[in-house]
PDB file of C-alpha atoms in Angstrom:
ATOM      1  CA  MET X   1      -0.001  -0.175   0.068  1.00  0.00           C
ATOM      2  CA  ILE X   2       1.715   3.161  -1.250  1.00  0.00           C
ATOM      3  CA  TYR X   3       0.732   7.192  -0.439  1.00  0.00           C
ATOM      4  CA  ARG X   4       1.848   8.816  -3.064  1.00  0.00           C
ATOM      5  CA  ASN X   5       0.182  12.205  -2.289  1.00  0.00           C
ATOM      6  CA  ARG X   6       1.318  14.229   1.035  1.00  0.00           C
ATOM      7  CA  PRO X   7      -1.812  13.591   3.984  1.00  0.00           C
ATOM      8  CA  SER X   8      -3.663  16.563   4.246  1.00  0.00           C
ATOM      9  CA  SER X   9      -4.479  16.384   7.946  1.00  0.00           C
ATOM     10  CA  PRO X  10      -2.418  15.770  10.636  1.00  0.00           C
ATOM     11  CA  ALA X  11      -4.501  12.459  11.485  1.00  0.00           C
ATOM     12  CA  GLY X  12      -3.582  11.340   8.334  1.00  0.00           C
ATOM     13  CA  LYS X  13       0.158  12.211   8.023  1.00  0.00           C
ATOM     14  CA  SER X  14       0.618  10.316  11.238  1.00  0.00           C
ATOM     15  CA  ARG X  15      -1.245   7.415   9.414  1.00  0.00           C
ATOM     16  CA  ALA X  16       1.313   7.825   6.937  1.00  0.00           C
ATOM     17  CA  ILE X  17       4.044   8.408   9.202  1.00  0.00           C
ATOM     18  CA  GLN X  18       3.027   4.644  10.329  1.00  0.00           C
ATOM     19  CA  HIS X  19       2.642   2.681   7.035  1.00  0.00           C
ATOM     20  CA  ALA X  20       5.967   4.254   5.716  1.00  0.00           C
ATOM     21  CA  ARG X  21       7.919   2.617   9.090  1.00  0.00           C
ATOM     22  CA  TRP X  22       6.055  -0.669   8.705  1.00  0.00           C
ATOM     23  CA  ALA X  23       6.836  -0.763   5.236  1.00  0.00           C
ATOM     24  CA  ARG X  24      10.580  -0.470   5.641  1.00  0.00           C
ATOM     25  CA  GLY X  25      10.479  -2.879   8.176  1.00  0.00           C
ATOM     26  CA  THR X  26       8.706  -5.398   6.122  1.00  0.00           C
ATOM     27  CA  GLN X  27      11.196  -4.299   3.266  1.00  0.00           C
ATOM     28  CA  ARG X  28      13.986  -5.138   5.651  1.00  0.00           C
ATOM     29  CA  MET X  29      13.338  -8.125   6.343  1.00  0.00           C
ATOM     30  CA  ALA X  30      12.671  -9.285   3.299  1.00  0.00           C
ATOM     31  CA  GLY X  31      15.060  -8.573   1.132  1.00  0.00           C
ATOM     32  CA  PRO X  32      17.682  -8.419  -0.318  1.00  0.00           C
ATOM     33  CA  CYS X  33      18.356 -12.127  -1.043  1.00  0.00           C
ATOM     34  CA  LEU X  34      21.467 -13.412  -1.581  1.00  0.00           C
ATOM     35  CA  LEU X  35      22.817 -16.249  -4.080  1.00  0.00           C
ATOM     36  CA  GLY X  36      23.686 -20.253  -2.511  1.00  0.00           C
ATOM     37  CA  ALA X  37      21.441 -22.937  -0.951  1.00  0.00           C
ATOM     38  CA  ALA X  38      21.811 -21.695   2.948  1.00  0.00           C
ATOM     39  CA  ALA X  39      20.948 -18.150   2.108  1.00  0.00           C
ATOM     40  CA  GLY X  40      17.934 -19.266  -0.069  1.00  0.00           C
ATOM     41  CA  VAL X  41      16.600 -21.089   3.225  1.00  0.00           C
ATOM     42  CA  ALA X  42      17.010 -18.185   5.112  1.00  0.00           C
ATOM     43  CA  CYS X  43      15.638 -15.558   2.220  1.00  0.00           C
ATOM     44  CA  GLY X  44      12.518 -17.846   2.204  1.00  0.00           C
ATOM     45  CA  ALA X  45      11.913 -17.922   5.897  1.00  0.00           C
ATOM     46  CA  LEU X  46      12.499 -14.079   5.948  1.00  0.00           C
ATOM     47  CA  GLN X  47       9.946 -13.498   3.317  1.00  0.00           C
ATOM     48  CA  ALA X  48       7.274 -15.801   4.630  1.00  0.00           C
ATOM     49  CA  LEU X  49       7.905 -14.106   8.288  1.00  0.00           C
ATOM     50  CA  ALA X  50       6.860 -10.954   6.351  1.00  0.00           C
ATOM     51  CA  GLY X  51       4.031 -12.098   4.515  1.00  0.00           C
ATOM     52  CA  ALA X  52       2.962 -13.486   7.674  1.00  0.00           C
ATOM     53  CA  SER X  53       3.247  -9.683   9.538  1.00  0.00           C
ATOM     54  CA  ARG X  54       1.115  -7.812   6.706  1.00  0.00           C
ATOM     55  CA  GLU X  55      -1.318 -10.926   6.717  1.00  0.00           C
ATOM     56  CA  ALA X  56      -1.684  -9.995  10.337  1.00  0.00           C
ATOM     57  CA  SER X  57      -2.118  -6.582  10.357  1.00  0.00           C
ATOM     58  CA  ALA X  58      -4.784  -6.595   7.627  1.00  0.00           C
ATOM     59  CA  GLY X  59      -8.199  -6.807   8.512  1.00  0.00           C
ATOM     60  CA  MET X  60     -11.434  -7.705   7.496  1.00  0.00           C
ATOM     61  CA  VAL X  61     -15.201  -6.008   6.649  1.00  0.00           C
ATOM     62  CA  ALA X  62     -18.346  -8.649   6.752  1.00  0.00           C
ATOM     63  CA  GLY X  63     -21.847  -8.572   7.613  1.00  0.00           C
ATOM     64  CA  THR X  64     -25.093  -8.542   5.850  1.00  0.00           C
ATOM     65  CA  VAL X  65     -26.881  -6.973   2.932  1.00  0.00           C
ATOM     66  CA  SER X  66     -31.000  -6.717   3.231  1.00  0.00           C
ATOM     67  CA  ILE X  67     -33.413  -4.098   1.560  1.00  0.00           C
ATOM     68  CA  ALA X  68     -35.716  -1.974   3.717  1.00  0.00           C
ATOM     69  CA  ALA X  69     -38.930  -3.304   4.934  1.00  0.00           C
ATOM     70  CA  GLN X  70     -41.340  -1.848   2.224  1.00  0.00           C
ATOM     71  CA  ALA X  71     -44.976   0.088   3.856  1.00  0.00           C
ATOM     72  CA  GLY X  72     -47.722  -2.725   4.055  1.00  0.00           C
ATOM     73  CA  GLN X  73     -44.947  -5.429   4.469  1.00  0.00           C
ATOM     74  CA  ALA X  74     -45.905  -7.656   7.010  1.00  0.00           C
ATOM     75  CA  ASP X  75     -42.760  -9.850   7.931  1.00  0.00           C
ATOM     76  CA  SER X  76     -38.762 -10.715   6.312  1.00  0.00           C
ATOM     77  CA  SER X  77     -40.487 -13.407   4.244  1.00  0.00           C
ATOM     78  CA  GLN X  78     -42.096 -10.529   1.999  1.00  0.00           C
ATOM     79  CA  ALA X  79     -38.926  -8.845   1.400  1.00  0.00           C
ATOM     80  CA  PRO X  80     -38.285  -8.967  -2.312  1.00  0.00           C
ATOM     81  CA  LYS X  81     -34.949 -10.827  -3.697  1.00  0.00           C
ATOM     82  CA  LEU X  82     -31.550  -9.265  -3.393  1.00  0.00           C
ATOM     83  CA  PRO X  83     -30.351  -7.866  -6.534  1.00  0.00           C
ATOM     84  CA  GLU X  84     -27.156  -8.860  -8.394  1.00  0.00           C
ATOM     85  CA  ILE X  85     -24.987  -6.963  -6.218  1.00  0.00           C
ATOM     86  CA  VAL X  86     -21.246  -6.412  -5.328  1.00  0.00           C
ATOM     87  CA  VAL X  87     -19.940  -4.380  -1.968  1.00  0.00           C
ATOM     88  CA  TYR X  88     -16.597  -3.276  -2.583  1.00  0.00           C
ATOM     89  CA  LEU X  89     -14.105  -0.824  -0.523  1.00  0.00           C
ATOM     90  CA  GLU X  90     -13.074   2.504  -2.048  1.00  0.00           C
ATOM     91  CA  PRO X  91      -9.491   4.063  -0.753  1.00  0.00           C
ATOM     92  CA  VAL X  92     -10.153   7.762   0.824  1.00  0.00           C
ATOM     93  CA  ALA X  93      -6.908   9.013   0.316  1.00  0.00           C
ATOM     94  CA  GLU X  94      -5.611   9.357  -3.434  1.00  0.00           C
ATOM     95  CA  GLY X  95      -2.811   7.716  -5.313  1.00  0.00           C
ATOM     96  CA  VAL X  96      -3.047   4.958  -2.857  1.00  0.00           C
ATOM     97  CA  THR X  97      -1.992   1.844  -4.877  1.00  0.00           C
ATOM     98  CA  PHE X  98      -2.808  -2.287  -4.103  1.00  0.00           C
ATOM     99  CA  GLU X  99      -1.450  -5.444  -5.098  1.00  0.00           C
ATOM    100  CA  LEU X 100      -3.384  -7.411  -7.874  1.00  0.00           C
ATOM    101  CA  PRO X 101      -3.728 -10.561  -8.385  1.00  0.00           C
ATOM    102  CA  SER X 102      -0.671 -12.821 -10.341  1.00  0.00           C
ATOM    103  CA  GLU X 103      -3.039 -14.194 -12.549  1.00  0.00           C
ATOM    104  CA  PRO X 104      -5.649 -13.112 -14.962  1.00  0.00           C
ATOM    105  CA  ALA X 105      -9.534 -12.951 -14.364  1.00  0.00           C
ATOM    106  CA  ARG X 106     -11.077 -15.420 -17.533  1.00  0.00           C
ATOM    107  CA  VAL X 107     -14.123 -15.309 -19.388  1.00  0.00           C
ATOM    108  CA  GLY X 108     -15.635 -18.244 -22.050  1.00  0.00           C
ATOM    109  CA  GLN X 109     -17.714 -17.739 -24.620  1.00  0.00           C
ATOM    110  CA  ARG X 110     -18.980 -21.500 -25.295  1.00  0.00           C
ATOM    111  CA  GLY X 111     -22.674 -21.695 -26.770  1.00  0.00           C
ATOM    112  CA  ALA X 112     -22.305 -18.200 -28.031  1.00  0.00           C
ATOM    113  CA  LYS X 113     -22.858 -16.907 -24.097  1.00  0.00           C
ATOM    114  CA  PHE X 114     -20.070 -14.877 -21.983  1.00  0.00           C
ATOM    115  CA  ASN X 115     -18.913 -17.422 -18.989  1.00  0.00           C
ATOM    116  CA  PRO X 116     -19.589 -15.731 -16.207  1.00  0.00           C
ATOM    117  CA  ALA X 117     -22.348 -13.418 -17.506  1.00  0.00           C
ATOM    118  CA  THR X 118     -21.103 -11.229 -14.859  1.00  0.00           C
ATOM    119  CA  LEU X 119     -17.469 -10.682 -13.612  1.00  0.00           C
ATOM    120  CA  VAL X 120     -15.841  -8.364 -11.267  1.00  0.00           C
ATOM    121  CA  ILE X 121     -12.268  -7.239 -10.862  1.00  0.00           C
ATOM    122  CA  ALA X 122      -9.680  -4.585 -10.042  1.00  0.00           C
ATOM    123  CA  ALA X 123      -8.974  -1.543 -11.659  1.00  0.00           C
ATOM    124  CA  GLY X 124      -5.668  -2.432 -13.125  1.00  0.00           C
ATOM    125  CA  GLN X 125      -6.441  -6.146 -13.564  1.00  0.00           C
ATOM    126  CA  ARG X 126      -5.961  -8.329 -17.073  1.00  0.00           C
ATOM    127  CA  VAL X 127      -8.900 -10.421 -18.003  1.00  0.00           C
ATOM    128  CA  GLU X 128      -8.614 -12.732 -20.781  1.00  0.00           C
ATOM    129  CA  PHE X 129     -11.274 -13.808 -23.520  1.00  0.00           C
ATOM    130  CA  LEU X 130     -10.958 -17.777 -24.360  1.00  0.00           C
ATOM    131  CA  ASN X 131     -13.388 -18.326 -27.464  1.00  0.00           C
ATOM    132  CA  ASP X 132     -13.868 -21.924 -26.250  1.00  0.00           C
ATOM    133  CA  GLU X 133     -16.380 -23.550 -29.020  1.00  0.00           C
ATOM    134  CA  ILE X 134     -16.837 -26.688 -29.808  1.00  0.00           C
ATOM    135  CA  ASP X 135     -17.607 -26.003 -33.479  1.00  0.00           C
ATOM    136  CA  PRO X 136     -15.578 -23.573 -35.451  1.00  0.00           C
ATOM    137  CA  ILE X 137     -17.337 -20.146 -34.759  1.00  0.00           C
ATOM    138  CA  GLU X 138     -15.345 -17.437 -34.349  1.00  0.00           C
ATOM    139  CA  HIS X 139     -16.254 -14.167 -32.082  1.00  0.00           C
ATOM    140  CA  ASN X 140     -15.241 -10.791 -31.752  1.00  0.00           C
ATOM    141  CA  VAL X 141     -15.297  -9.500 -28.193  1.00  0.00           C
ATOM    142  CA  PHE X 142     -15.455  -5.345 -27.759  1.00  0.00           C
ATOM    143  CA  SER X 143     -16.654  -2.651 -25.524  1.00  0.00           C
ATOM    144  CA  GLU X 144     -17.750   1.140 -26.175  1.00  0.00           C
ATOM    145  CA  SER X 145     -18.159   1.719 -22.484  1.00  0.00           C
ATOM    146  CA  PRO X 146     -16.136   5.266 -21.560  1.00  0.00           C
ATOM    147  CA  GLY X 147     -12.437   5.085 -20.272  1.00  0.00           C
ATOM    148  CA  ASN X 148     -12.511   1.009 -20.857  1.00  0.00           C
ATOM    149  CA  SER X 149     -13.568   0.584 -24.884  1.00  0.00           C
ATOM    150  CA  PHE X 150     -11.565  -2.222 -26.764  1.00  0.00           C
ATOM    151  CA  ASN X 151     -12.151  -4.178 -29.880  1.00  0.00           C
ATOM    152  CA  LEU X 152     -10.436  -7.828 -30.185  1.00  0.00           C
ATOM    153  CA  GLY X 153     -10.977  -8.477 -33.717  1.00  0.00           C
ATOM    154  CA  LEU X 154     -12.418 -12.089 -34.542  1.00  0.00           C
ATOM    155  CA  PHE X 155     -10.415 -14.705 -33.265  1.00  0.00           C
ATOM    156  CA  PRO X 156     -10.959 -18.543 -33.753  1.00  0.00           C
ATOM    157  CA  PRO X 157     -11.642 -21.702 -31.269  1.00  0.00           C
ATOM    158  CA  GLY X 158      -8.891 -22.173 -29.022  1.00  0.00           C
ATOM    159  CA  GLU X 159      -7.729 -18.542 -29.174  1.00  0.00           C
ATOM    160  CA  SER X 160      -7.476 -16.260 -26.186  1.00  0.00           C
ATOM    161  CA  ARG X 161      -7.250 -12.475 -26.517  1.00  0.00           C
ATOM    162  CA  GLY X 162      -6.948 -10.192 -23.251  1.00  0.00           C
ATOM    163  CA  VAL X 163      -7.243  -6.649 -22.235  1.00  0.00           C
ATOM    164  CA  VAL X 164      -6.099  -4.822 -19.138  1.00  0.00           C
ATOM    165  CA  PHE X 165      -8.773  -2.657 -17.514  1.00  0.00           C
ATOM    166  CA  GLU X 166      -7.167   0.412 -15.634  1.00  0.00           C
ATOM    167  CA  ARG X 167     -10.790   2.414 -14.927  1.00  0.00           C
ATOM    168  CA  PRO X 168     -13.452   1.527 -12.197  1.00  0.00           C
ATOM    169  CA  GLY X 169     -16.384   1.354 -13.947  1.00  0.00           C
ATOM    170  CA  THR X 170     -19.232  -0.869 -15.698  1.00  0.00           C
ATOM    171  CA  VAL X 171     -18.069  -2.414 -18.591  1.00  0.00           C
ATOM    172  CA  ARG X 172     -20.890  -3.970 -21.169  1.00  0.00           C
ATOM    173  CA  LEU X 173     -19.653  -7.268 -23.214  1.00  0.00           C
ATOM    174  CA  TYR X 174     -20.637  -7.799 -26.826  1.00  0.00           C
ATOM    175  CA  CYS X 175     -19.424  -9.758 -29.512  1.00  0.00           C
ATOM    176  CA  SER X 176     -20.446  -7.858 -33.175  1.00  0.00           C
ATOM    177  CA  ILE X 177     -20.832 -11.837 -34.827  1.00  0.00           C
ATOM    178  CA  HIS X 178     -23.600 -12.578 -32.376  1.00  0.00           C
ATOM    179  CA  ARG X 179     -25.864  -9.516 -31.450  1.00  0.00           C
ATOM    180  CA  TYR X 180     -27.997 -11.678 -28.808  1.00  0.00           C
ATOM    181  CA  MET X 181     -24.403 -11.889 -27.164  1.00  0.00           C
ATOM    182  CA  ASP X 182     -23.965  -9.546 -23.826  1.00  0.00           C
ATOM    183  CA  GLY X 183     -22.235  -9.707 -20.581  1.00  0.00           C
ATOM    184  CA  VAL X 184     -20.681  -7.190 -17.974  1.00  0.00           C
ATOM    185  CA  VAL X 185     -17.330  -6.619 -16.391  1.00  0.00           C
ATOM    186  CA  PHE X 186     -17.325  -4.564 -12.971  1.00  0.00           C
ATOM    187  CA  VAL X 187     -13.717  -3.079 -12.439  1.00  0.00           C
ATOM    188  CA  ALA X 188     -13.931  -2.168  -8.563  1.00  0.00           C
ATOM    189  CA  PRO X 189     -10.992   0.639  -7.437  1.00  0.00           C
ATOM    190  CA  THR X 190      -9.650  -2.339  -4.905  1.00  0.00           C
ATOM    191  CA  PRO X 191      -9.271  -6.018  -5.243  1.00  0.00           C
ATOM    192  CA  PHE X 192     -11.021  -5.799  -1.942  1.00  0.00           C
ATOM    193  CA  PHE X 193     -14.808  -6.441  -2.896  1.00  0.00           C
ATOM    194  CA  ALA X 194     -17.611  -9.441  -2.626  1.00  0.00           C
ATOM    195  CA  GLN X 195     -20.730 -10.701  -3.778  1.00  0.00           C
ATOM    196  CA  PRO X 196     -23.428 -11.342  -1.458  1.00  0.00           C
ATOM    197  CA  ASP X 197     -24.817 -14.999  -0.847  1.00  0.00           C
ATOM    198  CA  ALA X 198     -28.307 -15.773  -1.528  1.00  0.00           C
ATOM    199  CA  ASN X 199     -28.777 -14.800   2.316  1.00  0.00           C
ATOM    200  CA  GLY X 200     -26.946 -11.315   1.962  1.00  0.00           C
ATOM    201  CA  ARG X 201     -23.719 -12.217   3.651  1.00  0.00           C
ATOM    202  CA  TYR X 202     -20.242 -10.993   2.956  1.00  0.00           C
ATOM    203  CA  GLU X 203     -16.726 -11.208   3.485  1.00  0.00           C
ATOM    204  CA  ILE X 204     -13.760  -9.119   2.459  1.00  0.00           C
ATOM    205  CA  LYS X 205     -10.724  -9.992   3.381  1.00  0.00           C
ATOM    206  CA  GLY X 206      -7.004  -9.343   3.657  1.00  0.00           C
ATOM    207  CA  VAL X 207      -7.719  -5.679   4.075  1.00  0.00           C
ATOM    208  CA  PRO X 208      -4.649  -3.206   4.456  1.00  0.00           C
ATOM    209  CA  PRO X 209      -4.951  -0.690   7.083  1.00  0.00           C
ATOM    210  CA  GLY X 210      -6.565   2.828   6.047  1.00  0.00           C
ATOM    211  CA  GLN X 211      -9.479   4.746   5.477  1.00  0.00           C
ATOM    212  CA  TYR X 212     -11.810   3.399   3.343  1.00  0.00           C
ATOM    213  CA  LEU X 213     -15.431   3.939   2.023  1.00  0.00           C
ATOM    214  CA  LEU X 214     -17.996   0.819   1.845  1.00  0.00           C
ATOM    215  CA  LYS X 215     -19.904   0.968  -1.289  1.00  0.00           C
ATOM    216  CA  THR X 216     -22.637  -0.750  -3.446  1.00  0.00           C
ATOM    217  CA  TRP X 217     -22.527  -1.884  -7.196  1.00  0.00           C
ATOM    218  CA  GLN X 218     -25.807  -3.578  -8.864  1.00  0.00           C
ATOM    219  CA  LYS X 219     -25.505  -4.634 -12.004  1.00  0.00           C
ATOM    220  CA  ARG X 220     -29.381  -3.331 -13.053  1.00  0.00           C
ATOM    221  CA  PRO X 221     -29.914  -0.893 -10.346  1.00  0.00           C
ATOM    222  CA  ARG X 222     -32.836  -0.681  -8.353  1.00  0.00           C
ATOM    223  CA  TYR X 223     -32.252   0.632  -5.406  1.00  0.00           C
ATOM    224  CA  LYS X 224     -29.819   3.830  -3.806  1.00  0.00           C
ATOM    225  CA  ASP X 225     -26.318   2.609  -3.905  1.00  0.00           C
ATOM    226  CA  GLN X 226     -24.392   2.824  -0.259  1.00  0.00           C
ATOM    227  CA  SER X 227     -21.304   4.512   0.971  1.00  0.00           C
ATOM    228  CA  ILE X 228     -20.486   3.909   4.151  1.00  0.00           C
ATOM    229  CA  PRO X 229     -16.851   4.822   6.127  1.00  0.00           C
ATOM    230  CA  VAL X 230     -14.815   2.385   7.421  1.00  0.00           C
ATOM    231  CA  THR X 231     -11.499   2.071   9.100  1.00  0.00           C
ATOM    232  CA  ILE X 232      -8.613  -0.467   9.426  1.00  0.00           C
ATOM    233  CA  ASP X 233      -6.380   0.293  12.037  1.00  0.00           C
ATOM    234  CA  ALA X 234      -2.958  -0.017  11.853  1.00  0.00           C
ATOM    235  CA  ALA X 235      -1.730  -0.794  15.027  1.00  0.00           C
ATOM    236  CA  ASP X 236      -4.636  -3.004  15.907  1.00  0.00           C
ATOM    237  CA  ALA X 237      -6.522  -4.644  12.701  1.00  0.00           C
ATOM    238  CA  GLU X 238      -9.681  -6.202  13.403  1.00  0.00           C
ATOM    239  CA  SER X 239     -12.779  -7.231  11.783  1.00  0.00           C
ATOM    240  CA  LYS X 240     -15.425  -4.478  10.976  1.00  0.00           C
ATOM    241  CA  SER X 241     -19.318  -5.769  11.149  1.00  0.00           C
ATOM    242  CA  ILE X 242     -21.128  -3.229   8.654  1.00  0.00           C
ATOM    243  CA  ASN X 243     -24.699  -4.256   7.518  1.00  0.00           C
ATOM    244  CA  VAL X 244     -26.062  -3.009   4.490  1.00  0.00           C
ATOM    245  CA  GLU X 245     -29.656  -2.042   3.895  1.00  0.00           C
ATOM    246  CA  LEU X 246     -30.750  -1.092   0.435  1.00  0.00           C
ATOM    247  CA  SER X 247     -33.737   1.457  -0.481  1.00  0.00           C
ATOM    248  CA  ARG X 248     -35.644   3.225  -3.506  1.00  0.00           C
ATOM    249  CA  THR X 249     -34.939   6.272  -1.732  1.00  0.00           C
TER     250      THR X 249
END
């Protein structure tokens, strides 16, 4: 986690100094590494210790997403079904970066359908679009969504082409050959997101210390999206329990 901009408040400055000290300590533990078998073992142990230190300081945000009771609703059994929704964290400070997954996300196209039809990734992450058709059917994946537009051109079965999505937001996917094909990629600002289960429960693990906003995104917006402040302390990382209630107003 790197702060590129100087904090604008004394509290922010204190947190930045604390993060910098923690990062320097981690760097001293993790490297540099020397060549040789014995040195390699020692280096591996130090890197494992540094990783454990980072994991120990990470927090978790968990809770339940529900829909506010409507007028005339007798009990919770009459509550409408949750929409397809994502809960994610957005840093309050600008210029904060996070480690991204090393492997790209993947979307198949067998049967002229995007699979999965909805994909959630972090900004800066790569997505590989695989033409996994059994029959000799070509596809051309493209999007005209602002900030993330692309056109992969025609490619045959067995071939995969990738795109790096840099800008957070919603990306609508289409195929110029099959007009009925459509899909969605939601690009979250951080790798800290979750899709609630059928009961609305969610967990976001491994959150670095800092100040965030817990936000929601809906594939088909029906309710007002939420934005809730969350703080994960560096000195005492903990699990935050935050329930999110959706309403139409």
